[in-house]
Short mmCIF file of C-alpha atoms (C1' of nucleotides) in Angstrom, two decimals:
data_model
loop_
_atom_site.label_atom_id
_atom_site.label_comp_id
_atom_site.label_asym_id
_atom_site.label_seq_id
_atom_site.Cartn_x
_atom_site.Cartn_y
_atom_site.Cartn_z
CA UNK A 226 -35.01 17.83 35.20
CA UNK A 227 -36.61 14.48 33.89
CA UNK A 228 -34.48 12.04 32.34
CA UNK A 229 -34.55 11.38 28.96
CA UNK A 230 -36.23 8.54 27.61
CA UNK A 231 -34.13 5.87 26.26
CA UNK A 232 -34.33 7.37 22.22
CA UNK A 233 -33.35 10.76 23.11
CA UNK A 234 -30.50 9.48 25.10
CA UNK A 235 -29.20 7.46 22.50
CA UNK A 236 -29.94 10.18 19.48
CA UNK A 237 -28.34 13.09 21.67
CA UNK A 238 -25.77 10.57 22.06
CA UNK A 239 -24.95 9.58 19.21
CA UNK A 240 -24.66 13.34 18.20
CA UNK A 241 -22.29 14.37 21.07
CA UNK A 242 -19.87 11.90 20.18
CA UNK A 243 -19.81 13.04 16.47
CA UNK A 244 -18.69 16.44 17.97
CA UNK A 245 -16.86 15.06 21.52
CA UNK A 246 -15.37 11.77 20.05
CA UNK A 247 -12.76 11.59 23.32
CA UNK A 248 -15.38 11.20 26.00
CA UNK A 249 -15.39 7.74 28.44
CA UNK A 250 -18.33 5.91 29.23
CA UNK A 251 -18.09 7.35 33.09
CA UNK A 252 -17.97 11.11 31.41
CA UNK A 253 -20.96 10.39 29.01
CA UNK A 254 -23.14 8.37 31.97
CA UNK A 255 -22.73 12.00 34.28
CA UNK A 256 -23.23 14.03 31.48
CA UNK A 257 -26.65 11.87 31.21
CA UNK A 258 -27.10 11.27 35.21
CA UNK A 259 -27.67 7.23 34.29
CA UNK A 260 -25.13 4.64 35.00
CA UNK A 261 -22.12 3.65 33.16
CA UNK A 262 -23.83 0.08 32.36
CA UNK A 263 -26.62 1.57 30.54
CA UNK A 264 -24.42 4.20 28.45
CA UNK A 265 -22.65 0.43 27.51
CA UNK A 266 -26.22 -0.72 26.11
CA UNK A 267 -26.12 2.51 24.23
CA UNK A 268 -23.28 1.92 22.73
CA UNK A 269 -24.29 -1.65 21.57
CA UNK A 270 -27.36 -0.23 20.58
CA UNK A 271 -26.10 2.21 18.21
CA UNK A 272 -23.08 0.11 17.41
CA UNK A 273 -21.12 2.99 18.71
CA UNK A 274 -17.40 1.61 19.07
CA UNK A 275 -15.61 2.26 22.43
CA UNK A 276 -13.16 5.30 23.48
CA UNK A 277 -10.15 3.74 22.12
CA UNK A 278 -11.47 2.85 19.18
CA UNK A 279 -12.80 6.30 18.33
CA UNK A 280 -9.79 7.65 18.54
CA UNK A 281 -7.99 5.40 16.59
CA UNK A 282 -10.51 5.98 13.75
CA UNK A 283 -9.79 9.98 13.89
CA UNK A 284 -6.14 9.33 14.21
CA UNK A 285 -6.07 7.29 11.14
CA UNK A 286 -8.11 9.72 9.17
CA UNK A 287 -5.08 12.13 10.20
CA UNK A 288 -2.33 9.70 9.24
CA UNK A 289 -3.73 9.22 5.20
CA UNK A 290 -3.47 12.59 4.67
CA UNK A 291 0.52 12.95 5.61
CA UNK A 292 0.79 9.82 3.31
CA UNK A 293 0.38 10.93 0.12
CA UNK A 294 2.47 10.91 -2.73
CA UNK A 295 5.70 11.38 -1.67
CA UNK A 296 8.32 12.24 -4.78
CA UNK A 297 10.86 9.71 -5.02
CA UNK A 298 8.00 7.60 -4.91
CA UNK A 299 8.52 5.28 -7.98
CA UNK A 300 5.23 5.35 -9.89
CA UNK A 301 5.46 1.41 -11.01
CA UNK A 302 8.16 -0.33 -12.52
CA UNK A 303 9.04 -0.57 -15.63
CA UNK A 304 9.07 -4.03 -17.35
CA UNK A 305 9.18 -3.19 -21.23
CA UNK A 306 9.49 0.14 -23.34
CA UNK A 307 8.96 0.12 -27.00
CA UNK A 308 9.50 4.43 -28.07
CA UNK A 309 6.65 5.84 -29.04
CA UNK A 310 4.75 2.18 -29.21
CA UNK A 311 4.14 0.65 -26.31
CA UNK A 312 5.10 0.27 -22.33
CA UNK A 313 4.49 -1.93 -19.82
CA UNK A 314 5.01 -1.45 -15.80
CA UNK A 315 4.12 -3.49 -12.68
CA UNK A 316 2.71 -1.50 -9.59
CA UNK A 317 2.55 -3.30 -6.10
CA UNK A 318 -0.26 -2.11 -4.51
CA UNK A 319 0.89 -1.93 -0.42
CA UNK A 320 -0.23 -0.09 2.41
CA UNK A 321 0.91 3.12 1.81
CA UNK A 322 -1.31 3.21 -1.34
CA UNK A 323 -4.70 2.67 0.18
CA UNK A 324 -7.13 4.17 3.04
CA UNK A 325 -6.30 2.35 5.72
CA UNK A 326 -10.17 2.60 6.73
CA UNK A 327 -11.05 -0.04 3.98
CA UNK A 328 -7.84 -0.74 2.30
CA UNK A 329 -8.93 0.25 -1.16
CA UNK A 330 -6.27 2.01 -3.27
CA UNK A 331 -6.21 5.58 -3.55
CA UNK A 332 -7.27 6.55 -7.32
CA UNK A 333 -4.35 8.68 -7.55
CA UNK A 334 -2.08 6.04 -7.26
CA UNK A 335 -3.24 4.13 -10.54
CA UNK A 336 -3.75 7.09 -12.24
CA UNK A 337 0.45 8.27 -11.20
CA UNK A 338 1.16 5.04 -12.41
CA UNK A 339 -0.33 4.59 -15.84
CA UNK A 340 0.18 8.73 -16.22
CA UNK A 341 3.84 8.34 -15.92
CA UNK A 342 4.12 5.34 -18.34
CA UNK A 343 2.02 7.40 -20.66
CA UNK A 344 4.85 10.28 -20.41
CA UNK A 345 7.38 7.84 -20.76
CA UNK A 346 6.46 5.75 -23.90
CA UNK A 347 7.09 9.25 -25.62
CA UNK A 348 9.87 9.37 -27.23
CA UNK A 349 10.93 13.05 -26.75
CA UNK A 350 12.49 15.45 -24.32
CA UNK A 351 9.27 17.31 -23.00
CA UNK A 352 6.44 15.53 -23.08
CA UNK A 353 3.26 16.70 -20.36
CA UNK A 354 -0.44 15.20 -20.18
CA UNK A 355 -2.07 17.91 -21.71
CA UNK A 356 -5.77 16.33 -21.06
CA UNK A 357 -6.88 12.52 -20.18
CA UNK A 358 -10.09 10.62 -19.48
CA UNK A 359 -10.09 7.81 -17.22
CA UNK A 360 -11.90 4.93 -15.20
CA UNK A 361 -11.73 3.23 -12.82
CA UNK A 362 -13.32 0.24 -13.27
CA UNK A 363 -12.62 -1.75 -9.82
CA UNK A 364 -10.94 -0.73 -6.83
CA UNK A 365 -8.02 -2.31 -6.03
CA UNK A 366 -6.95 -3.26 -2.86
CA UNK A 367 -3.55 -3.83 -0.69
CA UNK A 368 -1.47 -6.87 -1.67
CA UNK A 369 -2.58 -6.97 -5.25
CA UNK A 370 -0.36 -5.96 -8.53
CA UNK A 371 -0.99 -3.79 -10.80
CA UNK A 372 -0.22 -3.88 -14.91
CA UNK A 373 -0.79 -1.03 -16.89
CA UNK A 374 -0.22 -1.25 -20.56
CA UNK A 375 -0.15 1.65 -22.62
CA UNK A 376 0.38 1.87 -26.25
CA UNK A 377 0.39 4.95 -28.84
CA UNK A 378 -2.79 5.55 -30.34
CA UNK A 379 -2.15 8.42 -33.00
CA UNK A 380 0.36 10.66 -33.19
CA UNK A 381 0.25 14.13 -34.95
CA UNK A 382 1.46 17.87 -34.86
CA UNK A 383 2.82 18.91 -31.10
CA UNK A 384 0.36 15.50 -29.54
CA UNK A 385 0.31 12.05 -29.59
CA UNK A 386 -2.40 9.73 -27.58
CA UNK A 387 -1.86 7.16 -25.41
CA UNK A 388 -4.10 4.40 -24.17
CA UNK A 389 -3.39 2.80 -20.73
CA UNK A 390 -5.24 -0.11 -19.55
CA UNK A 391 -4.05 -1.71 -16.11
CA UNK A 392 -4.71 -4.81 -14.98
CA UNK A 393 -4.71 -7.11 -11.60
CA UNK A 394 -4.81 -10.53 -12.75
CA UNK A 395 -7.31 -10.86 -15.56
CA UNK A 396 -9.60 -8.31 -14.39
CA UNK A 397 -8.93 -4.76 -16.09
CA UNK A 398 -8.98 -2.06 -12.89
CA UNK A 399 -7.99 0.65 -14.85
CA UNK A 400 -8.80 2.79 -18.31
CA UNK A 401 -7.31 6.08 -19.66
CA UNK A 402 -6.29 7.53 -22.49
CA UNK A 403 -3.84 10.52 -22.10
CA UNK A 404 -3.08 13.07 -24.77
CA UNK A 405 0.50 13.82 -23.74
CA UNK A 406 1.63 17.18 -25.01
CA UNK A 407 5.60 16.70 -26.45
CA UNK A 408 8.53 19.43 -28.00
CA UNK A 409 11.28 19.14 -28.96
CA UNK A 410 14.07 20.36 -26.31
CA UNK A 411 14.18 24.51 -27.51
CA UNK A 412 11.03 25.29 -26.29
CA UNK A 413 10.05 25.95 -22.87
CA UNK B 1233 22.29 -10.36 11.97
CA UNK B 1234 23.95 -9.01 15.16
CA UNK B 1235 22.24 -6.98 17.54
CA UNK B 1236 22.10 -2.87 16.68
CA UNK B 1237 23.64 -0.60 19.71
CA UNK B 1238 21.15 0.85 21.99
CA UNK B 1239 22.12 3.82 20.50
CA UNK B 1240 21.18 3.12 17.40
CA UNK B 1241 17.89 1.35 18.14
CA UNK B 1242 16.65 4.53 20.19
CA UNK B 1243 17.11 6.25 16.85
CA UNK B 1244 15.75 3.84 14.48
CA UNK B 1245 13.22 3.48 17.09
CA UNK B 1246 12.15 7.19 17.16
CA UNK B 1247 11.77 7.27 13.53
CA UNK B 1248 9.99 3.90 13.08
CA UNK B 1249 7.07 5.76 15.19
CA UNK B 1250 7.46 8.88 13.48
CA UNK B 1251 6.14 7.16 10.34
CA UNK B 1252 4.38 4.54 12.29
CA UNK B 1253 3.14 5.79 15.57
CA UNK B 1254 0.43 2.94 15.61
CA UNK B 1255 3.10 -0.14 17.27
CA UNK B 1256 2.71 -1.43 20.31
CA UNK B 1257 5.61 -2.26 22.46
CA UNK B 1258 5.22 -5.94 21.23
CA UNK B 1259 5.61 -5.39 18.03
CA UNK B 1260 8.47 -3.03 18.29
CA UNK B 1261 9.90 -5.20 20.58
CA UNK B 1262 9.76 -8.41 17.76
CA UNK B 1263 11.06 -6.03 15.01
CA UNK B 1264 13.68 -5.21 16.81
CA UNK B 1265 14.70 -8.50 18.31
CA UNK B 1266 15.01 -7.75 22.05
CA UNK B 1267 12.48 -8.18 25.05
CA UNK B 1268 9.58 -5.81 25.23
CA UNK B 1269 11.02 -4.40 28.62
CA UNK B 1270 14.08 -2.95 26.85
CA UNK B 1271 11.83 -1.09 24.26
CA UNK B 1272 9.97 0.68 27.08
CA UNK B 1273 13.18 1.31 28.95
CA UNK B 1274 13.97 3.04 25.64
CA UNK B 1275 10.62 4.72 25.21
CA UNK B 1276 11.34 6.14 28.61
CA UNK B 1277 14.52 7.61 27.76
CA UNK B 1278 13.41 9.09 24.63
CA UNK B 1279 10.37 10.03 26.48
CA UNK B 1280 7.66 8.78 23.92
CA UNK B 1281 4.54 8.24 25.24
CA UNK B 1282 2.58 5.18 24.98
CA UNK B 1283 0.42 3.79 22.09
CA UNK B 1284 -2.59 5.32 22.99
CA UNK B 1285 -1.14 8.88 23.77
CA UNK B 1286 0.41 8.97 20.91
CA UNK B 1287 -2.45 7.81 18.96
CA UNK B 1288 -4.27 10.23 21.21
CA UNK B 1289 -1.90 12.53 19.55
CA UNK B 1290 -2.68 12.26 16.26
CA UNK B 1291 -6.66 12.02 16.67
CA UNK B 1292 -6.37 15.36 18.23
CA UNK B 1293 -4.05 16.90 15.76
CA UNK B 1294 -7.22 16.09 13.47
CA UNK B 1295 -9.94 17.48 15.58
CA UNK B 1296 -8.38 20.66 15.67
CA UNK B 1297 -8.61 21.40 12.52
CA UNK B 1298 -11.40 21.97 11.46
CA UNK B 1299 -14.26 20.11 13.70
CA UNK B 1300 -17.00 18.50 12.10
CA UNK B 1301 -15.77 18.89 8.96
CA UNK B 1302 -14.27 15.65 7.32
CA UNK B 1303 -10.62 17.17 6.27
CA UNK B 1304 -9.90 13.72 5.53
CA UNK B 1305 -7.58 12.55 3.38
CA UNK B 1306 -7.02 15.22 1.06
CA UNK B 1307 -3.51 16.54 -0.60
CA UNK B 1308 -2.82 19.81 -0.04
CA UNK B 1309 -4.28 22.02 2.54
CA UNK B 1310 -8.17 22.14 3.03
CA UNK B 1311 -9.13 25.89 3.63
CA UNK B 1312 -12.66 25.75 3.07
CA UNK B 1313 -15.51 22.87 2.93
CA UNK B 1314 -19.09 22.98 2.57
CA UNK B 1315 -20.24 19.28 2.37
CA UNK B 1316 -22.20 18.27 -0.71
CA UNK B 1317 -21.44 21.46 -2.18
CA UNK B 1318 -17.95 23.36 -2.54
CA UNK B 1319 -14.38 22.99 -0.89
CA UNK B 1320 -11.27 24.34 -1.52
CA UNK B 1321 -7.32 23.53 -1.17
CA UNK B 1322 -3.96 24.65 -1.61
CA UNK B 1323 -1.05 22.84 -2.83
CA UNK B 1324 2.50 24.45 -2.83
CA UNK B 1325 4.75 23.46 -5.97
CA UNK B 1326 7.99 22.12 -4.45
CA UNK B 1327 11.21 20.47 -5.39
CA UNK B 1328 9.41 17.23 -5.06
CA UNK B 1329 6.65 17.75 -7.33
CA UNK B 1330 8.62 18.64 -10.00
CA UNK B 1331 10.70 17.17 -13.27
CA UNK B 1332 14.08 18.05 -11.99
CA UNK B 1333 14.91 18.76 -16.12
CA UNK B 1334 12.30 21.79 -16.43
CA UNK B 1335 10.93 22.04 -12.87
CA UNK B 1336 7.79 21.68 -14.57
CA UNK B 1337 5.12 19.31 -11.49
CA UNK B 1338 4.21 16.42 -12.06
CA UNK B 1339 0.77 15.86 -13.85
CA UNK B 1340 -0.13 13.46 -11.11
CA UNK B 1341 0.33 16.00 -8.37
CA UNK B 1342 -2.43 18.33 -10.07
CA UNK B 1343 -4.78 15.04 -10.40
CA UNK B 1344 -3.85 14.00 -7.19
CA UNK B 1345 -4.95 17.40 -5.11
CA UNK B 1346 -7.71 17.33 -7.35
CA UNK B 1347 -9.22 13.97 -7.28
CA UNK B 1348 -8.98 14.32 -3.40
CA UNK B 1349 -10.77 17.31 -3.20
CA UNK B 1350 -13.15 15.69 -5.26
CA UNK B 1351 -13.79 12.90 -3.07
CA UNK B 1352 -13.72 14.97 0.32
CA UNK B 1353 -16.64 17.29 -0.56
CA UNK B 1354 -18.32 14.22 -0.96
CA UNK B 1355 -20.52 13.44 2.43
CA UNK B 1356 -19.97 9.65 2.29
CA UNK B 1357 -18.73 7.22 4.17
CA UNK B 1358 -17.14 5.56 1.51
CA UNK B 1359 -16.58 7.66 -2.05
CA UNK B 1360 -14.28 6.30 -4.94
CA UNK B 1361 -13.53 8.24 -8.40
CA UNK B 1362 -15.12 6.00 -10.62
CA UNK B 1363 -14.16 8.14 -13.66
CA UNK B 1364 -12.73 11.54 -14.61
CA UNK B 1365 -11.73 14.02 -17.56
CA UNK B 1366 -8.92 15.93 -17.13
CA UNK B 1367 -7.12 19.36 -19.02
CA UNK B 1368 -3.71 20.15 -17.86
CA UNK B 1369 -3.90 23.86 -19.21
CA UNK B 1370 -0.60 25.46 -18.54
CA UNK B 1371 2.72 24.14 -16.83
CA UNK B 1372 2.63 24.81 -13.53
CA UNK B 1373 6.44 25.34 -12.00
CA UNK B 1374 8.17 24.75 -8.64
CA UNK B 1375 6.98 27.76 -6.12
CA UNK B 1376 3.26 28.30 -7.92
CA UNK B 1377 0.73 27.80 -5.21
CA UNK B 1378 -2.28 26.07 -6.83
CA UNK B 1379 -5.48 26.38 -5.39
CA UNK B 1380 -8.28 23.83 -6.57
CA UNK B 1381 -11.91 25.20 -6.18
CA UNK B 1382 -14.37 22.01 -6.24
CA UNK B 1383 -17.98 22.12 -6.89
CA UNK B 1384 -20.65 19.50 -6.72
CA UNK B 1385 -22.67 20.07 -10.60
CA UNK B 1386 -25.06 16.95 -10.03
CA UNK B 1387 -25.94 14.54 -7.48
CA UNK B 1388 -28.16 11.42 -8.69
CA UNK B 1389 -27.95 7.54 -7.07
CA UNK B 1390 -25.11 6.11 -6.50
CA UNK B 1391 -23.04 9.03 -8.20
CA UNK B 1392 -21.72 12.76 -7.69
CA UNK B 1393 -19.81 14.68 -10.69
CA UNK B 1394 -17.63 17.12 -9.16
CA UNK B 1395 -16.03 19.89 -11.15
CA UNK B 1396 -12.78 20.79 -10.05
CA UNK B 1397 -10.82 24.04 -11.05
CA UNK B 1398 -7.50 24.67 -10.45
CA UNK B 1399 -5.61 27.98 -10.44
CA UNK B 1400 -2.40 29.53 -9.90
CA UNK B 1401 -3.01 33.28 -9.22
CA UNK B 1402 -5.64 34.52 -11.87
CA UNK B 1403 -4.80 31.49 -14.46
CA UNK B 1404 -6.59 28.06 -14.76
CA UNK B 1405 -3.55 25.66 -15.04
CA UNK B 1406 -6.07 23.13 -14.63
CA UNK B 1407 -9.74 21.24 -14.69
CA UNK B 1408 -11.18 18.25 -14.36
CA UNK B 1409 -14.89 16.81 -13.96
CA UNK B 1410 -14.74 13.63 -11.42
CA UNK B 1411 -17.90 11.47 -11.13
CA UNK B 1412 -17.49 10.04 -8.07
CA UNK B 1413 -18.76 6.52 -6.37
CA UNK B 1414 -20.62 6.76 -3.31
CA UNK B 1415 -22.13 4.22 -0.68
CA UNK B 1416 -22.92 4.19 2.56
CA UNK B 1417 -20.79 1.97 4.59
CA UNK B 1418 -22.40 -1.45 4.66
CA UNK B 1419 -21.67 -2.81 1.86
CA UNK B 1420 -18.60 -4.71 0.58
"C1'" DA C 582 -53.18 -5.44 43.18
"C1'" DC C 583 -50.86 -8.50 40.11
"C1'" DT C 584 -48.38 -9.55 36.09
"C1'" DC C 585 -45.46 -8.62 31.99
"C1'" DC C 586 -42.21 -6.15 29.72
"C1'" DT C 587 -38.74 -2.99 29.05
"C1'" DA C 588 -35.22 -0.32 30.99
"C1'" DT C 589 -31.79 0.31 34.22
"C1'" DT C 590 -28.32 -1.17 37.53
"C1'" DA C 591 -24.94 -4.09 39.67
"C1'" DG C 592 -21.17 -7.18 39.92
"C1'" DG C 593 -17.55 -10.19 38.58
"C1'" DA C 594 -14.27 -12.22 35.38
"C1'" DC C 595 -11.34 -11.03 31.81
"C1'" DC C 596 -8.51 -8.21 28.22
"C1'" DA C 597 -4.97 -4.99 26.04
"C1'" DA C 598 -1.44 -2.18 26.64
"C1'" DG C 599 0.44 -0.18 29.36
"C1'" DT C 600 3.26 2.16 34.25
"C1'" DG C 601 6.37 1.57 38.16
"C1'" DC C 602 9.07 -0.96 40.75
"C1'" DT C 603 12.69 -4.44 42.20
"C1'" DA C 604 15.85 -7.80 41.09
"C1'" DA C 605 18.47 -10.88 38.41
"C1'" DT C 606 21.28 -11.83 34.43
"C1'" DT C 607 24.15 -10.68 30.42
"C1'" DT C 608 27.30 -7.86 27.82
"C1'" DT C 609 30.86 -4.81 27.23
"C1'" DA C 610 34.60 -2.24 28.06
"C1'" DA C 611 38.54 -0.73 31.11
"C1'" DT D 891 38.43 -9.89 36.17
"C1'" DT D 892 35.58 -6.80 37.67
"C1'" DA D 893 32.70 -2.75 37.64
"C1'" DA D 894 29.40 -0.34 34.91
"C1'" DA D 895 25.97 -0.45 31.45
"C1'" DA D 896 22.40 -2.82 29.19
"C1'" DT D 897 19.03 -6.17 29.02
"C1'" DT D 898 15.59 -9.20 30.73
"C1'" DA D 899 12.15 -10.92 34.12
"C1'" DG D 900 8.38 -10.72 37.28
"C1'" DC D 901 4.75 -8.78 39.82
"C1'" DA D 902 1.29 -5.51 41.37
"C1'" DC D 903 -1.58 -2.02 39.68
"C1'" DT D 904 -4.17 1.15 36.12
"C1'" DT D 905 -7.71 2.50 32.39
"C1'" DG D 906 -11.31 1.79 29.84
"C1'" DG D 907 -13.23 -1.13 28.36
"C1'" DT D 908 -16.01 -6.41 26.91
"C1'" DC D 909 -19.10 -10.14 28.05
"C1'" DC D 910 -22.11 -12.34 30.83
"C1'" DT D 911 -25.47 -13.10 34.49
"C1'" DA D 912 -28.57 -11.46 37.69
"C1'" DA D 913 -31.14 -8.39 40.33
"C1'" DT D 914 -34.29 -4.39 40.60
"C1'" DA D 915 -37.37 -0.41 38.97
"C1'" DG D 916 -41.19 1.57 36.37
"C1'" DG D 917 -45.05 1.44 33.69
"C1'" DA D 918 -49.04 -0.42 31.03
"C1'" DG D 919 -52.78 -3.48 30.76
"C1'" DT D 920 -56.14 -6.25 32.82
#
DNA sequence: ACTCCTATTAGGACCAAGTGCTAATTTTAA
DNA sequence: TTAAAATTAGCACTTGGTCCTAATAGGAGT
């Protein structure tokens, strides 16, 4: 068979690799009957990252998912508590809490950490997010700390509503407001 | 600080990579405060492969799974995924996810498995929740399996709005609508 | 046929992160 | 103090590359 001209090399390519990230540059230049040099100028070409690389990039993709959130993972810590008023923690934000691909927080994280101060602000024995709305307004990367603020909105019959803001710096990262469901201790 | 036993090392040493299998020898080596030599020598006797088998190792782990599919970084356990369109996960109510007072989970956990789900059905390079709205509809409890069903209700620029429904056996325990951020890679 | 231009090959120096080996030095324990 | 165990050092070699320069092959146009 004729070879392929250069653009159907490099598409085909580009496709096998999506499907058959492990292959070397020797394996791909047989599989294409050119030489290994101009499988290399592929690669530049299509800014296709080398063998080790590739892998990494799958591995890591593997790792994020393992760390998640763990339990005794402390959601924040807490700096100030006023019952059923107002709360304040500090969140680190470090490497466990972001994709290591771009090292932008997880949403989940923020959203554990002002949930959590929403629960505890209440002053009562059960108290459970029955519904929230959130945003987030900038991601957040490693090495920055987080503030959430919440304070009690309203408070009636069975719910009260809390509004967290958190904050790196000046910048607000971070909106919700949580209706947290409470009872008093018989019930459940 | 004195020196650990060699002994002890090997076992610190074999956990360090559990959680971080991404060291080289030189780093280990400097954490550890001994000569890079010893750390192989150690590596050796605890036969653990080198960096890039055992990243080799966890890329694979990932490519078995399901193949072209992005099972990313999602909590819980992806069982189904049809990109741009539906996906589906199951996330098993243990100890750890749960108030040890009532056993009741953790609102976060819910959000968490959600908003992951949310962002994985998502075919992006990069995809952040930019903002959500979020029941908790009934107390889930430690040994529920909840399975999230996530569905794609609008696509437009810059922005997906996922619905996500969660379930434990017939019952909703809970729902959320995510709009979600998306961009290809280049920018930031 | 001759000339350009692109594509393909070739080759060498260098790199990271090792393996495998031998040998020297240090530490520890009997 | 002396033997055994542990640590450190050094060197050659390996993979799967990068980066750079240079040579050659194939066509298209004139």
């Amino acid at each position: 068979m004729s070879k392929l001209s250069k653009k159907e090399r490099q598409e085909q390519l580009v496709e096998m690799l999506k499907k058959k990230p492990f292959m070397t540059d020797e394996e791909i230049a047989k599989h294409f009957n050119v030489s290994v040099q101009t499988i290399r100028l592929d690669r530049l070409e299509q800014s296709i990252p080398e063998l080790r690389e590739r892998i990494k990039v799958v591995a890591e993709r593997n790792l994020d998912q393992v760390r998640s959130l763990r339990v005794d993972e402390v959601i924040g810590e807490m700096i100030d508590l006023q019952l059923d008023q107002s709360a304040i923690s500090i969140l680190d934000i470090g490497e466990e809490h972001v994709f290591t691909r771009n090292k932008i927080a997880r949403g989940h994280h923020l959203f554990a950490q002002a949930n959590s101060l929403a629960i505890a602000v209440i002053d009562e024995e059960l108290a459970l997010t029955a519904s929230a709305k959130i945003r987030f307004l900038r991601s957040v990367k490693a090495g920055e700390r987080v503030v959430a603020k919440a304070r009690v909105v309203e408070k009636r019959a069975g719910r009260t509503k809390v509004k967290v803001e958190s904050f790196s710096g000046q910048e607000m990262v971070f909106a919700g407001t949580f209706t947290v469901y409470r009872a008093e201790k018989e019930k459940y």
